[in-house]
């Protein structure tokens, strides 16, 4: 297969971690007979330096023309970088928001997986962790409370603020379909999270999700109220496969789920639209504090590339090979600085490696 991948290296550790993900993709290409053709796209602080804006129209066109975009991360030190003296619409993050909007990326996917070898980074009790957990938070990204009409005005002498949570059935149906499609590639269970005991938007959400479920008889659907879901994530995370939810609930629950895995450098993410296109990026930021030192953990970006193989190119076997290689490298005792054990005694049982070496070690296990 010939795969046209737009590559946004971005700022800070972005170029370092993206280089390792490309290395892994090329290894997959060589082994399984695929060609990855990369096209560099400027976005973020590096685009501001080169063009004066965080995302040009040419960059948007190049992203649209790609099958998928692999991204590092953008932005700098928000206190000291001159990028943050610019007007908000000219700052690095404005480029990412504009790209998401231009590509209509309405579905955000964030896996939360606990690696046996990194269990001690998980803040949950051993008996709760059990054999670990493997869930996918699917969050609606372009509707709901963050995009509804809002205003602040004086009403009867008191300052009053209003935010509006709006969803129409088409928005719910398209994200629900995506959620069930993803569940079909996993353990075939969807937990739809809402607040249907209070909110009209949630009652419509539940109705449409149930309609969509009829087309996926192999998938088990359950509904859960958002407050209960927040508790269940720390009480029994292993019960979940795909968590399907609206924008604000997903914003909060996905951070909670990633926290219980313990390490930001391990967490991948994808944003999808209603074609096979996706934007794949690590959940963390550009980590300006460690940029250029060759110590950043490239695994989140490598796992994002695995998501790209699975969800844009339908190359499940190849995605499995990358994920298996990551598990093996951890089993073999290799760690980047961010996932080194805290206890001195345990540190002696593993070996600390840099960004490039971690990429090489993963390639060697594919
Ligand atoms: P951050 O995620 O960049 O860093 C938080 C901490 O985690 C730092 O100590 C950093 O060293 C560490 N860390 C992050 N990724 C790591 C990795 N791969 N390996 C090892 N350690 C890692 O968050 P921040 O410091 O709040 O933000 C820095 C910049 O990143 C800001 O400009 C912010 O706006 C931007 N940002 C960008 C994105 C994105 O591109 N999607 C997302 C979040 C933040």
CSV table of N, CA and C in Angstrom, one decimal, residues 292-347:
chain,number,residue,atom,x,y,z
A,292,UNK,N,15.4,19.2,22.7
A,292,UNK,CA,16.8,19.3,22.2
A,292,UNK,C,17.8,18.4,23.0
A,293,UNK,N,17.3,17.8,24.0
A,293,UNK,CA,18.3,17.0,24.9
A,293,UNK,C,18.3,15.5,24.5
A,294,UNK,N,17.4,15.1,23.6
A,294,UNK,CA,17.4,13.7,23.2
A,294,UNK,C,16.9,12.7,24.3
A,295,UNK,N,16.1,13.2,25.2
A,295,UNK,CA,15.6,12.4,26.3
A,295,UNK,C,14.1,12.2,26.3
A,296,UNK,N,13.4,12.9,25.4
A,296,UNK,CA,11.9,12.7,25.4
A,296,UNK,C,11.5,11.3,25.0
A,297,UNK,N,10.4,10.9,25.6
A,297,UNK,CA,9.8,9.6,25.3
A,297,UNK,C,9.1,9.6,24.0
A,298,UNK,N,9.5,8.8,23.0
A,298,UNK,CA,8.8,8.9,21.7
A,298,UNK,C,7.7,7.9,21.6
A,299,UNK,N,7.4,7.1,22.7
A,299,UNK,CA,6.4,6.0,22.6
A,299,UNK,C,5.0,6.5,22.2
A,300,UNK,N,4.6,7.7,22.8
A,300,UNK,CA,3.2,8.1,22.6
A,300,UNK,C,3.1,8.4,21.1
A,301,UNK,N,4.1,9.0,20.5
A,301,UNK,CA,4.0,9.3,19.0
A,301,UNK,C,4.1,8.1,18.2
A,302,UNK,N,4.9,7.1,18.6
A,302,UNK,CA,5.0,5.8,17.9
A,302,UNK,C,3.6,5.1,18.0
A,303,UNK,N,3.0,5.2,19.2
A,303,UNK,CA,1.7,4.5,19.3
A,303,UNK,C,0.6,5.3,18.5
A,304,UNK,N,0.8,6.6,18.4
A,304,UNK,CA,-0.1,7.4,17.5
A,304,UNK,C,0.0,6.9,16.1
A,305,UNK,N,1.2,6.6,15.6
A,305,UNK,CA,1.4,6.1,14.3
A,305,UNK,C,0.8,4.8,14.1
A,306,UNK,N,0.8,4.0,15.2
A,306,UNK,CA,0.1,2.7,15.1
A,306,UNK,C,-1.4,2.9,15.0
A,307,UNK,N,-2.0,3.9,15.6
A,307,UNK,CA,-3.4,4.2,15.5
A,307,UNK,C,-3.7,4.6,14.0
A,308,UNK,N,-2.7,5.3,13.4
A,308,UNK,CA,-2.9,5.7,12.0
A,308,UNK,C,-3.0,4.5,11.1
A,309,UNK,N,-2.1,3.5,11.4
A,309,UNK,CA,-2.1,2.3,10.6
A,309,UNK,C,-3.4,1.6,10.7
A,310,UNK,N,-4.0,1.6,12.0
A,310,UNK,CA,-5.2,0.9,12.2
A,310,UNK,C,-6.4,1.6,11.7
A,311,UNK,N,-6.5,2.9,12.0
A,311,UNK,CA,-7.8,3.6,11.7
A,311,UNK,C,-7.9,4.2,10.3
A,312,UNK,N,-6.7,4.7,9.8
A,312,UNK,CA,-6.8,5.3,8.4
A,312,UNK,C,-6.5,4.3,7.4
A,313,UNK,N,-5.5,3.4,7.6
A,313,UNK,CA,-5.1,2.5,6.5
A,313,UNK,C,-5.7,1.1,6.7
A,314,UNK,N,-6.4,0.8,7.8
A,314,UNK,CA,-6.9,-0.5,8.1
A,314,UNK,C,-5.8,-1.6,8.1
A,315,UNK,N,-4.6,-1.2,8.5
A,315,UNK,CA,-3.5,-2.2,8.6
A,315,UNK,C,-3.4,-2.7,10.0
A,316,UNK,N,-4.4,-3.5,10.4
A,316,UNK,CA,-4.5,-4.0,11.8
A,316,UNK,C,-3.3,-4.8,12.2
A,317,UNK,N,-2.8,-5.7,11.3
A,317,UNK,CA,-1.7,-6.6,11.6
A,317,UNK,C,-0.4,-5.7,11.9
A,318,UNK,N,-0.2,-4.7,11.1
A,318,UNK,CA,0.9,-3.9,11.2
A,318,UNK,C,0.8,-3.0,12.5
A,319,UNK,N,-0.4,-2.5,12.8
A,319,UNK,CA,-0.6,-1.8,14.1
A,319,UNK,C,-0.3,-2.7,15.3
A,320,UNK,N,-0.8,-3.9,15.2
A,320,UNK,CA,-0.5,-4.9,16.3
A,320,UNK,C,1.0,-5.1,16.5
A,321,UNK,N,1.7,-5.1,15.4
A,321,UNK,CA,3.2,-5.4,15.4
A,321,UNK,C,3.9,-4.2,16.2
A,322,UNK,N,3.5,-3.0,15.9
A,322,UNK,CA,4.1,-1.8,16.6
A,322,UNK,C,3.7,-1.9,18.1
A,323,UNK,N,2.5,-2.2,18.4
A,323,UNK,CA,2.1,-2.2,19.8
A,323,UNK,C,2.8,-3.3,20.6
A,324,UNK,N,2.9,-4.4,19.9
A,324,UNK,CA,3.6,-5.6,20.5
A,324,UNK,C,5.1,-5.2,20.8
A,325,UNK,N,5.7,-4.5,19.8
A,325,UNK,CA,7.1,-4.2,19.9
A,325,UNK,C,7.3,-3.2,21.1
A,326,UNK,N,6.4,-2.3,21.3
A,326,UNK,CA,6.4,-1.4,22.5
A,326,UNK,C,6.3,-2.2,23.8
A,327,UNK,N,5.4,-3.1,23.8
A,327,UNK,CA,5.3,-3.9,25.0
A,327,UNK,C,6.6,-4.7,25.3
A,328,UNK,N,7.1,-5.2,24.2
A,328,UNK,CA,8.4,-6.0,24.4
A,328,UNK,C,9.5,-5.2,24.9
A,329,UNK,N,9.7,-4.0,24.4
A,329,UNK,CA,10.8,-3.1,24.8
A,329,UNK,C,10.7,-2.8,26.3
A,330,UNK,N,9.4,-2.6,26.7
A,330,UNK,CA,9.3,-2.4,28.2
A,330,UNK,C,9.6,-3.6,29.0
A,331,UNK,N,9.1,-4.8,28.5
A,331,UNK,CA,9.4,-6.1,29.1
A,331,UNK,C,10.9,-6.3,29.2
A,332,UNK,N,11.6,-5.8,28.2
A,332,UNK,CA,13.1,-6.0,28.1
A,332,UNK,C,13.8,-5.0,29.0
A,333,UNK,N,13.1,-4.2,29.7
A,333,UNK,CA,13.7,-3.3,30.7
A,333,UNK,C,14.2,-2.0,30.2
A,334,UNK,N,13.8,-1.5,29.1
A,334,UNK,CA,14.3,-0.2,28.6
A,334,UNK,C,13.3,0.9,29.0
A,335,UNK,N,13.8,2.0,29.4
A,335,UNK,CA,12.9,3.1,29.8
A,335,UNK,C,13.5,4.5,29.4
A,336,UNK,N,12.7,5.4,29.0
A,336,UNK,CA,13.1,6.8,28.9
A,336,UNK,C,13.0,7.4,30.3
A,337,UNK,N,13.6,8.6,30.5
A,337,UNK,CA,13.7,9.2,31.8
A,337,UNK,C,12.3,9.4,32.5
A,338,UNK,N,11.3,9.7,31.7
A,338,UNK,CA,10.0,10.0,32.3
A,338,UNK,C,9.3,8.7,32.9
A,339,UNK,N,9.7,7.5,32.5
A,339,UNK,CA,9.1,6.3,33.0
A,339,UNK,C,10.0,5.5,33.8
A,340,UNK,N,11.1,6.1,34.2
A,340,UNK,CA,12.0,5.4,35.1
A,340,UNK,C,11.3,5.2,36.5
A,341,UNK,N,11.5,4.0,37.1
A,341,UNK,CA,11.0,3.8,38.5
A,341,UNK,C,11.5,4.9,39.4
A,342,UNK,N,10.7,5.2,40.4
A,342,UNK,CA,11.1,6.2,41.4
A,342,UNK,C,12.1,5.6,42.4
A,343,UNK,N,11.8,4.4,42.8
A,343,UNK,CA,12.7,3.8,43.9
A,343,UNK,C,14.0,3.4,43.3
A,344,UNK,N,15.1,3.7,44.1
A,344,UNK,CA,16.5,3.5,43.7
A,344,UNK,C,16.7,2.0,43.4
A,345,UNK,N,16.1,1.1,44.2
A,345,UNK,CA,16.3,-0.3,44.0
A,345,UNK,C,15.8,-0.8,42.7
A,346,UNK,N,14.6,-0.3,42.3
A,346,UNK,CA,14.0,-0.7,41.1
A,346,UNK,C,14.7,-0.1,39.9
A,347,UNK,N,15.3,1.0,40.1
A,347,UNK,CA,16.0,1.7,39.0
A,347,UNK,C,17.2,0.8,38.5
